[in-house]
Amino acid sequence: MNKICLLLNLGGFEHRMQEHLDMAKRYGDQVFSLTGEGLFDVTIQYRVPVNVLSLSKSELQVWSSLINEQLEQYHPNTDHVVILAAGKTYAGIIPVGTNVIEGFRIGVDASRTGYHG
């Protein structure tokens, strides 16, 4: 099964964009940018991931629900999905479902966890 790496912007992602892309390609056969419109395959065209730290709590809830729905449709087995959380001074791999900000998690089914956003 193909491994997938999701690009998550923690602010300043674009300053080290090529380095982050190269790292993501080492961890995933497919790489998706988490844009404001949802998952975007970087092999089609590269788009900078939305800066999750700039979103309000309500925007983050709506956006993360969209991402989770798309991820569920595209790749329901999250065992093969990792997240590259990166910013201007930090880049690292975190597992799907990690609490990123104020209860915000990617790849978590709200109906099973009680999490809503």
mmCIF file of N, CA and C in Angstrom:
data_model
loop_
_atom_site.group_PDB
_atom_site.id
_atom_site.type_symbol
_atom_site.label_atom_id
_atom_site.label_comp_id
_atom_site.label_asym_id
_atom_site.label_seq_id
_atom_site.Cartn_x
_atom_site.Cartn_y
_atom_site.Cartn_z
ATOM 1 N N MET A 1 0.842 -1.184 0.000
ATOM 2 C CA MET A 1 0.000 0.000 0.000
ATOM 3 C C MET A 1 0.889 1.250 0.000
ATOM 4 N N ASN A 2 0.501 2.248 -0.767
ATOM 5 C CA ASN A 2 1.249 3.499 -0.839
ATOM 6 C C ASN A 2 1.231 4.235 0.487
ATOM 7 N N LYS A 3 2.377 4.794 0.829
ATOM 8 C CA LYS A 3 2.455 5.641 2.014
ATOM 9 C C LYS A 3 2.183 7.076 1.579
ATOM 10 N N ILE A 4 1.502 7.803 2.449
ATOM 11 C CA ILE A 4 1.135 9.187 2.155
ATOM 12 C C ILE A 4 1.730 10.092 3.214
ATOM 13 N N CYS A 5 2.254 11.235 2.766
ATOM 14 C CA CYS A 5 2.757 12.258 3.676
ATOM 15 C C CYS A 5 1.945 13.532 3.445
ATOM 16 N N LEU A 6 1.396 14.066 4.513
ATOM 17 C CA LEU A 6 0.611 15.306 4.462
ATOM 18 C C LEU A 6 1.484 16.460 4.942
ATOM 19 N N LEU A 7 1.483 17.577 4.212
ATOM 20 C CA LEU A 7 2.262 18.753 4.582
ATOM 21 C C LEU A 7 1.420 19.701 5.420
ATOM 22 N N LEU A 8 1.855 19.963 6.642
ATOM 23 C CA LEU A 8 1.156 20.847 7.569
ATOM 24 C C LEU A 8 2.037 22.056 7.859
ATOM 25 N N ASN A 9 1.520 23.252 7.626
ATOM 26 C CA ASN A 9 2.266 24.501 7.779
ATOM 27 C C ASN A 9 2.075 25.063 9.186
ATOM 28 N N LEU A 10 3.194 25.201 9.913
ATOM 29 C CA LEU A 10 3.175 25.783 11.256
ATOM 30 C C LEU A 10 3.698 27.219 11.252
ATOM 31 N N GLY A 11 3.633 27.857 10.091
ATOM 32 C CA GLY A 11 4.089 29.248 9.964
ATOM 33 C C GLY A 11 5.485 29.329 9.384
ATOM 34 N N GLY A 12 5.628 30.017 8.280
ATOM 35 C CA GLY A 12 6.931 30.175 7.657
ATOM 36 C C GLY A 12 7.363 28.995 6.806
ATOM 37 N N PHE A 13 6.439 28.121 6.476
ATOM 38 C CA PHE A 13 6.724 26.925 5.674
ATOM 39 C C PHE A 13 7.447 27.273 4.382
ATOM 40 N N GLU A 14 7.023 28.353 3.746
ATOM 41 C CA GLU A 14 7.550 28.724 2.432
ATOM 42 C C GLU A 14 9.026 29.120 2.464
ATOM 43 N N HIS A 15 9.572 29.461 3.627
ATOM 44 C CA HIS A 15 10.978 29.842 3.731
ATOM 45 C C HIS A 15 11.922 28.668 3.461
ATOM 46 N N ARG A 16 11.451 27.455 3.745
ATOM 47 C CA ARG A 16 12.276 26.256 3.523
ATOM 48 C C ARG A 16 11.478 25.227 2.724
ATOM 49 N N MET A 17 10.699 25.731 1.784
ATOM 50 C CA MET A 17 9.746 24.909 1.049
ATOM 51 C C MET A 17 10.395 23.697 0.362
ATOM 52 N N GLN A 18 11.454 23.894 -0.384
ATOM 53 C CA GLN A 18 12.069 22.781 -1.110
ATOM 54 C C GLN A 18 12.615 21.721 -0.150
ATOM 55 N N GLU A 19 13.200 22.163 0.931
ATOM 56 C CA GLU A 19 13.706 21.232 1.939
ATOM 57 C C GLU A 19 12.568 20.400 2.531
ATOM 58 N N HIS A 20 11.441 21.052 2.825
ATOM 59 C CA HIS A 20 10.279 20.347 3.373
ATOM 60 C C HIS A 20 9.703 19.358 2.361
ATOM 61 N N LEU A 21 9.632 19.758 1.099
ATOM 62 C CA LEU A 21 9.127 18.857 0.055
ATOM 63 C C LEU A 21 10.028 17.634 -0.099
ATOM 64 N N ASP A 22 11.328 17.860 -0.106
ATOM 65 C CA ASP A 22 12.266 16.735 -0.222
ATOM 66 C C ASP A 22 12.105 15.772 0.944
ATOM 67 N N MET A 23 11.940 16.308 2.148
ATOM 68 C CA MET A 23 11.746 15.467 3.331
ATOM 69 C C MET A 23 10.446 14.671 3.207
ATOM 70 N N ALA A 24 9.374 15.332 2.791
ATOM 71 C CA ALA A 24 8.075 14.668 2.662
ATOM 72 C C ALA A 24 8.135 13.516 1.662
ATOM 73 N N LYS A 25 8.874 13.703 0.585
ATOM 74 C CA LYS A 25 8.985 12.656 -0.440
ATOM 75 C C LYS A 25 9.754 11.441 0.062
ATOM 76 N N ARG A 26 10.583 11.627 1.075
ATOM 77 C CA ARG A 26 11.276 10.484 1.687
ATOM 78 C C ARG A 26 10.321 9.654 2.553
ATOM 79 N N TYR A 27 9.288 10.292 3.088
ATOM 80 C CA TYR A 27 8.356 9.607 3.990
ATOM 81 C C TYR A 27 7.088 9.102 3.316
ATOM 82 N N GLY A 28 6.777 9.624 2.126
ATOM 83 C CA GLY A 28 5.551 9.200 1.468
ATOM 84 C C GLY A 28 5.735 8.988 -0.019
ATOM 85 N N ASP A 29 5.063 7.961 -0.540
ATOM 86 C CA ASP A 29 5.055 7.734 -1.983
ATOM 87 C C ASP A 29 4.233 8.830 -2.663
ATOM 88 N N GLN A 30 3.245 9.322 -1.944
ATOM 89 C CA GLN A 30 2.424 10.439 -2.405
ATOM 90 C C GLN A 30 2.483 11.526 -1.345
ATOM 91 N N VAL A 31 2.508 12.786 -1.793
ATOM 92 C CA VAL A 31 2.578 13.914 -0.877
ATOM 93 C C VAL A 31 1.413 14.845 -1.176
ATOM 94 N N PHE A 32 0.692 15.203 -0.115
ATOM 95 C CA PHE A 32 -0.435 16.124 -0.243
ATOM 96 C C PHE A 32 -0.193 17.351 0.626
ATOM 97 N N SER A 33 -0.455 18.501 0.055
ATOM 98 C CA SER A 33 -0.405 19.756 0.793
ATOM 99 C C SER A 33 -1.784 19.980 1.406
ATOM 100 N N LEU A 34 -1.820 20.379 2.671
ATOM 101 C CA LEU A 34 -3.088 20.660 3.347
ATOM 102 C C LEU A 34 -3.420 22.137 3.120
ATOM 103 N N THR A 35 -4.074 22.419 1.990
ATOM 104 C CA THR A 35 -4.375 23.791 1.590
ATOM 105 C C THR A 35 -5.688 24.258 2.210
ATOM 106 N N GLY A 36 -6.012 25.513 1.987
ATOM 107 C CA GLY A 36 -7.284 26.047 2.464
ATOM 108 C C GLY A 36 -8.481 25.362 1.837
ATOM 109 N N GLU A 37 -8.281 24.770 0.651
ATOM 110 C CA GLU A 37 -9.365 24.056 -0.044
ATOM 111 C C GLU A 37 -9.350 22.565 0.255
ATOM 112 N N GLY A 38 -8.402 22.111 1.052
ATOM 113 C CA GLY A 38 -8.317 20.699 1.400
ATOM 114 C C GLY A 38 -7.042 20.062 0.883
ATOM 115 N N LEU A 39 -7.078 18.739 0.710
ATOM 116 C CA LEU A 39 -5.917 17.982 0.244
ATOM 117 C C LEU A 39 -5.594 18.354 -1.199
ATOM 118 N N PHE A 40 -4.316 18.581 -1.484
ATOM 119 C CA PHE A 40 -3.898 18.891 -2.842
ATOM 120 C C PHE A 40 -2.623 18.113 -3.160
ATOM 121 N N ASP A 41 -2.688 17.276 -4.188
ATOM 122 C CA ASP A 41 -1.570 16.437 -4.599
ATOM 123 C C ASP A 41 -0.468 17.316 -5.189
ATOM 124 N N VAL A 42 0.717 17.311 -4.579
ATOM 125 C CA VAL A 42 1.805 18.194 -5.026
ATOM 126 C C VAL A 42 2.402 17.762 -6.359
ATOM 127 N N THR A 43 2.107 16.530 -6.825
ATOM 128 C CA THR A 43 2.619 16.123 -8.137
ATOM 129 C C THR A 43 1.830 16.794 -9.263
ATOM 130 N N ILE A 44 0.630 17.242 -8.983
ATOM 131 C CA ILE A 44 -0.180 17.954 -9.978
ATOM 132 C C ILE A 44 0.316 19.390 -10.097
ATOM 133 N N GLN A 45 0.388 20.055 -8.984
ATOM 134 C CA GLN A 45 0.914 21.416 -8.904
ATOM 135 C C GLN A 45 1.146 21.695 -7.428
ATOM 136 N N TYR A 46 2.249 22.348 -7.122
ATOM 137 C CA TYR A 46 2.533 22.609 -5.722
ATOM 138 C C TYR A 46 1.740 23.805 -5.209
ATOM 139 N N ARG A 47 1.159 23.656 -4.051
ATOM 140 C CA ARG A 47 0.504 24.755 -3.346
ATOM 141 C C ARG A 47 0.992 24.760 -1.910
ATOM 142 N N VAL A 48 1.293 25.950 -1.396
ATOM 143 C CA VAL A 48 1.751 26.084 -0.012
ATOM 144 C C VAL A 48 0.604 25.690 0.919
ATOM 145 N N PRO A 49 0.886 24.863 1.915
ATOM 146 C CA PRO A 49 -0.163 24.505 2.878
ATOM 147 C C PRO A 49 -0.628 25.743 3.646
ATOM 148 N N VAL A 50 -1.887 25.721 4.063
ATOM 149 C CA VAL A 50 -2.428 26.821 4.859
ATOM 150 C C VAL A 50 -1.712 26.842 6.216
ATOM 151 N N ASN A 51 -1.419 28.031 6.703
ATOM 152 C CA ASN A 51 -0.784 28.187 8.011
ATOM 153 C C ASN A 51 -1.850 27.965 9.081
ATOM 154 N N VAL A 52 -1.816 26.811 9.740
ATOM 155 C CA VAL A 52 -2.847 26.479 10.711
ATOM 156 C C VAL A 52 -2.807 27.398 11.935
ATOM 157 N N LEU A 53 -1.664 28.008 12.209
ATOM 158 C CA LEU A 53 -1.569 28.905 13.355
ATOM 159 C C LEU A 53 -2.259 30.239 13.102
ATOM 160 N N SER A 54 -2.570 30.539 11.832
ATOM 161 C CA SER A 54 -3.238 31.796 11.503
ATOM 162 C C SER A 54 -4.760 31.660 11.463
ATOM 163 N N LEU A 55 -5.265 30.441 11.612
ATOM 164 C CA LEU A 55 -6.710 30.211 11.564
ATOM 165 C C LEU A 55 -7.335 30.405 12.942
ATOM 166 N N SER A 56 -8.534 30.981 12.942
ATOM 167 C CA SER A 56 -9.277 31.090 14.203
ATOM 168 C C SER A 56 -9.754 29.693 14.595
ATOM 169 N N LYS A 57 -10.208 29.558 15.813
ATOM 170 C CA LYS A 57 -10.669 28.246 16.283
ATOM 171 C C LYS A 57 -11.829 27.730 15.425
ATOM 172 N N SER A 58 -12.769 28.598 15.071
ATOM 173 C CA SER A 58 -13.901 28.157 14.247
ATOM 174 C C SER A 58 -13.445 27.812 12.828
ATOM 175 N N GLU A 59 -12.516 28.601 12.261
ATOM 176 C CA GLU A 59 -11.984 28.284 10.932
ATOM 177 C C GLU A 59 -11.241 26.955 10.965
ATOM 178 N N LEU A 60 -10.493 26.728 12.016
ATOM 179 C CA LEU A 60 -9.737 25.500 12.175
ATOM 180 C C LEU A 60 -10.667 24.290 12.265
ATOM 181 N N GLN A 61 -11.777 24.430 12.956
ATOM 182 C CA GLN A 61 -12.734 23.334 13.079
ATOM 183 C C GLN A 61 -13.338 22.976 11.727
ATOM 184 N N VAL A 62 -13.745 23.990 10.960
ATOM 185 C CA VAL A 62 -14.334 23.749 9.639
ATOM 186 C C VAL A 62 -13.281 23.133 8.710
ATOM 187 N N TRP A 63 -12.096 23.722 8.698
ATOM 188 C CA TRP A 63 -11.030 23.256 7.818
ATOM 189 C C TRP A 63 -10.618 21.828 8.161
ATOM 190 N N SER A 64 -10.416 21.540 9.433
ATOM 191 C CA SER A 64 -9.968 20.196 9.809
ATOM 192 C C SER A 64 -11.041 19.149 9.512
ATOM 193 N N SER A 65 -12.313 19.516 9.621
ATOM 194 C CA SER A 65 -13.385 18.584 9.251
ATOM 195 C C SER A 65 -13.314 18.260 7.761
ATOM 196 N N LEU A 66 -13.067 19.291 6.936
ATOM 197 C CA LEU A 66 -12.923 19.096 5.492
ATOM 198 C C LEU A 66 -11.749 18.161 5.201
ATOM 199 N N ILE A 67 -10.610 18.426 5.819
ATOM 200 C CA ILE A 67 -9.415 17.586 5.617
ATOM 201 C C ILE A 67 -9.703 16.148 6.030
ATOM 202 N N ASN A 68 -10.311 15.965 7.186
ATOM 203 C CA ASN A 68 -10.602 14.612 7.675
ATOM 204 C C ASN A 68 -11.556 13.866 6.751
ATOM 205 N N GLU A 69 -12.575 14.558 6.225
ATOM 206 C CA GLU A 69 -13.513 13.930 5.287
ATOM 207 C C GLU A 69 -12.791 13.511 4.006
ATOM 208 N N GLN A 70 -11.956 14.404 3.464
ATOM 209 C CA GLN A 70 -11.232 14.082 2.236
ATOM 210 C C GLN A 70 -10.251 12.938 2.468
ATOM 211 N N LEU A 71 -9.577 12.943 3.588
ATOM 212 C CA LEU A 71 -8.628 11.880 3.902
ATOM 213 C C LEU A 71 -9.350 10.545 4.023
ATOM 214 N N GLU A 72 -10.496 10.547 4.664
ATOM 215 C CA GLU A 72 -11.302 9.323 4.809
ATOM 216 C C GLU A 72 -11.722 8.779 3.447
ATOM 217 N N GLN A 73 -12.111 9.663 2.528
ATOM 218 C CA GLN A 73 -12.530 9.238 1.187
ATOM 219 C C GLN A 73 -11.342 8.746 0.369
ATOM 220 N N TYR A 74 -10.225 9.437 0.491
ATOM 221 C CA TYR A 74 -9.075 9.104 -0.334
ATOM 222 C C TYR A 74 -8.298 7.908 0.200
ATOM 223 N N HIS A 75 -8.092 7.860 1.493
ATOM 224 C CA HIS A 75 -7.229 6.832 2.078
ATOM 225 C C HIS A 75 -7.725 6.485 3.479
ATOM 226 N N PRO A 76 -8.756 5.621 3.582
ATOM 227 C CA PRO A 76 -9.349 5.332 4.888
ATOM 228 C C PRO A 76 -8.419 4.662 5.892
ATOM 229 N N ASN A 77 -7.348 4.007 5.438
ATOM 230 C CA ASN A 77 -6.419 3.348 6.344
ATOM 231 C C ASN A 77 -5.309 4.327 6.712
ATOM 232 N N THR A 78 -5.466 5.013 7.836
ATOM 233 C CA THR A 78 -4.502 6.032 8.231
ATOM 234 C C THR A 78 -3.204 5.444 8.792
ATOM 235 N N ASP A 79 -3.096 4.114 8.851
ATOM 236 C CA ASP A 79 -1.838 3.495 9.284
ATOM 237 C C ASP A 79 -0.702 3.802 8.311
ATOM 238 N N HIS A 80 -1.041 4.173 7.084
ATOM 239 C CA HIS A 80 -0.048 4.444 6.049
ATOM 240 C C HIS A 80 0.091 5.934 5.760
ATOM 241 N N VAL A 81 -0.357 6.758 6.697
ATOM 242 C CA VAL A 81 -0.328 8.208 6.520
ATOM 243 C C VAL A 81 0.467 8.844 7.661
ATOM 244 N N VAL A 82 1.388 9.762 7.313
ATOM 245 C CA VAL A 82 2.115 10.550 8.297
ATOM 246 C C VAL A 82 1.958 12.023 7.947
ATOM 247 N N ILE A 83 2.243 12.875 8.919
ATOM 248 C CA ILE A 83 2.154 14.317 8.722
ATOM 249 C C ILE A 83 3.547 14.914 8.900
ATOM 250 N N LEU A 84 3.965 15.733 7.932
ATOM 251 C CA LEU A 84 5.183 16.519 8.101
ATOM 252 C C LEU A 84 4.728 17.897 8.563
ATOM 253 N N ALA A 85 4.884 18.152 9.859
ATOM 254 C CA ALA A 85 4.545 19.462 10.432
ATOM 255 C C ALA A 85 5.799 20.305 10.338
ATOM 256 N N ALA A 86 5.699 21.431 9.619
ATOM 257 C CA ALA A 86 6.899 22.222 9.364
ATOM 258 C C ALA A 86 6.605 23.712 9.375
ATOM 259 N N GLY A 87 7.612 24.453 9.776
ATOM 260 C CA GLY A 87 7.538 25.904 9.783
ATOM 261 C C GLY A 87 8.888 26.481 9.424
ATOM 262 N N LYS A 88 9.109 27.699 9.838
ATOM 263 C CA LYS A 88 10.360 28.384 9.497
ATOM 264 C C LYS A 88 11.565 27.747 10.191
ATOM 265 N N THR A 89 11.383 27.297 11.438
ATOM 266 C CA THR A 89 12.521 26.753 12.184
ATOM 267 C C THR A 89 12.337 25.308 12.635
ATOM 268 N N TYR A 90 11.222 24.672 12.279
ATOM 269 C CA TYR A 90 10.951 23.319 12.745
ATOM 270 C C TYR A 90 10.402 22.480 11.600
ATOM 271 N N ALA A 91 10.793 21.214 11.554
ATOM 272 C CA ALA A 91 10.190 20.242 10.641
ATOM 273 C C ALA A 91 10.321 18.871 11.273
ATOM 274 N N GLY A 92 9.206 18.162 11.350
ATOM 275 C CA GLY A 92 9.246 16.829 11.917
ATOM 276 C C GLY A 92 8.019 16.030 11.556
ATOM 277 N N ILE A 93 8.170 14.740 11.586
ATOM 278 C CA ILE A 93 7.078 13.819 11.281
ATOM 279 C C ILE A 93 6.293 13.542 12.553
ATOM 280 N N ILE A 94 4.974 13.657 12.441
ATOM 281 C CA ILE A 94 4.088 13.303 13.551
ATOM 282 C C ILE A 94 3.054 12.308 13.036
ATOM 283 N N PRO A 95 2.606 11.406 13.887
ATOM 284 C CA PRO A 95 1.604 10.441 13.439
ATOM 285 C C PRO A 95 0.241 11.092 13.262
ATOM 286 N N VAL A 96 -0.548 10.512 12.381
ATOM 287 C CA VAL A 96 -1.922 10.959 12.184
ATOM 288 C C VAL A 96 -2.659 10.808 13.511
ATOM 289 N N GLY A 97 -3.475 11.805 13.836
ATOM 290 C CA GLY A 97 -4.232 11.782 15.083
ATOM 291 C C GLY A 97 -3.564 12.517 16.220
ATOM 292 N N THR A 98 -2.323 12.985 16.015
ATOM 293 C CA THR A 98 -1.627 13.751 17.043
ATOM 294 C C THR A 98 -2.362 15.057 17.297
ATOM 295 N N ASN A 99 -2.503 15.417 18.561
ATOM 296 C CA ASN A 99 -3.129 16.682 18.925
ATOM 297 C C ASN A 99 -2.168 17.805 18.533
ATOM 298 N N VAL A 100 -2.533 18.594 17.516
ATOM 299 C CA VAL A 100 -1.645 19.628 16.994
ATOM 300 C C VAL A 100 -1.847 20.944 17.724
ATOM 301 N N ILE A 101 -3.087 21.437 17.760
ATOM 302 C CA ILE A 101 -3.407 22.707 18.416
ATOM 303 C C ILE A 101 -4.783 22.592 19.058
ATOM 304 N N GLU A 102 -4.921 22.953 20.305
ATOM 305 C CA GLU A 102 -6.218 23.045 20.983
ATOM 306 C C GLU A 102 -7.211 21.960 20.568
ATOM 307 N N GLY A 103 -6.791 20.724 20.611
ATOM 308 C CA GLY A 103 -7.694 19.630 20.283
ATOM 309 C C GLY A 103 -7.833 19.367 18.803
ATOM 310 N N PHE A 104 -7.098 20.074 17.963
ATOM 311 C CA PHE A 104 -7.148 19.879 16.520
ATOM 312 C C PHE A 104 -6.285 18.680 16.143
ATOM 313 N N ARG A 105 -6.901 17.728 15.451
ATOM 314 C CA ARG A 105 -6.197 16.539 14.997
ATOM 315 C C ARG A 105 -6.608 16.223 13.569
ATOM 316 N N ILE A 106 -5.681 15.693 12.800
ATOM 317 C CA ILE A 106 -5.960 15.267 11.428
ATOM 318 C C ILE A 106 -6.020 13.752 11.412
ATOM 319 N N GLY A 107 -7.031 13.224 10.691
ATOM 320 C CA GLY A 107 -7.142 11.785 10.542
ATOM 321 C C GLY A 107 -7.848 11.112 11.686
ATOM 322 N N VAL A 108 -8.682 11.857 12.393
ATOM 323 C CA VAL A 108 -9.425 11.300 13.519
ATOM 324 C C VAL A 108 -10.914 11.401 13.207
ATOM 325 N N ASP A 109 -11.598 10.297 13.302
ATOM 326 C CA ASP A 109 -13.037 10.259 13.062
ATOM 327 C C ASP A 109 -13.755 10.781 14.304
ATOM 328 N N ALA A 110 -14.385 11.953 14.184
ATOM 329 C CA ALA A 110 -15.052 12.598 15.318
ATOM 330 C C ALA A 110 -16.141 11.724 15.924
ATOM 331 N N SER A 111 -16.809 10.919 15.110
ATOM 332 C CA SER A 111 -17.895 10.102 15.633
ATOM 333 C C SER A 111 -17.376 8.998 16.562
ATOM 334 N N ARG A 112 -16.120 8.593 16.398
ATOM 335 C CA ARG A 112 -15.564 7.528 17.251
ATOM 336 C C ARG A 112 -14.827 8.079 18.459
ATOM 337 N N THR A 113 -14.394 9.344 18.397
ATOM 338 C CA THR A 113 -13.558 9.860 19.472
ATOM 339 C C THR A 113 -14.248 10.911 20.325
ATOM 340 N N GLY A 114 -15.371 11.422 19.859
ATOM 341 C CA GLY A 114 -16.018 12.503 20.561
ATOM 342 C C GLY A 114 -15.416 13.851 20.210
ATOM 343 N N TYR A 115 -14.409 13.839 19.359
ATOM 344 C CA TYR A 115 -13.736 15.068 18.923
ATOM 345 C C TYR A 115 -14.512 15.676 17.769
ATOM 346 N N HIS A 116 -14.741 16.966 17.809
ATOM 347 C CA HIS A 116 -15.501 17.628 16.749
ATOM 348 C C HIS A 116 -14.725 18.789 16.169
ATOM 349 N N GLY A 117 -13.752 18.505 15.339
ATOM 350 C CA GLY A 117 -12.995 19.558 14.692
ATOM 351 C C GLY A 117 -11.647 19.139 14.487
#
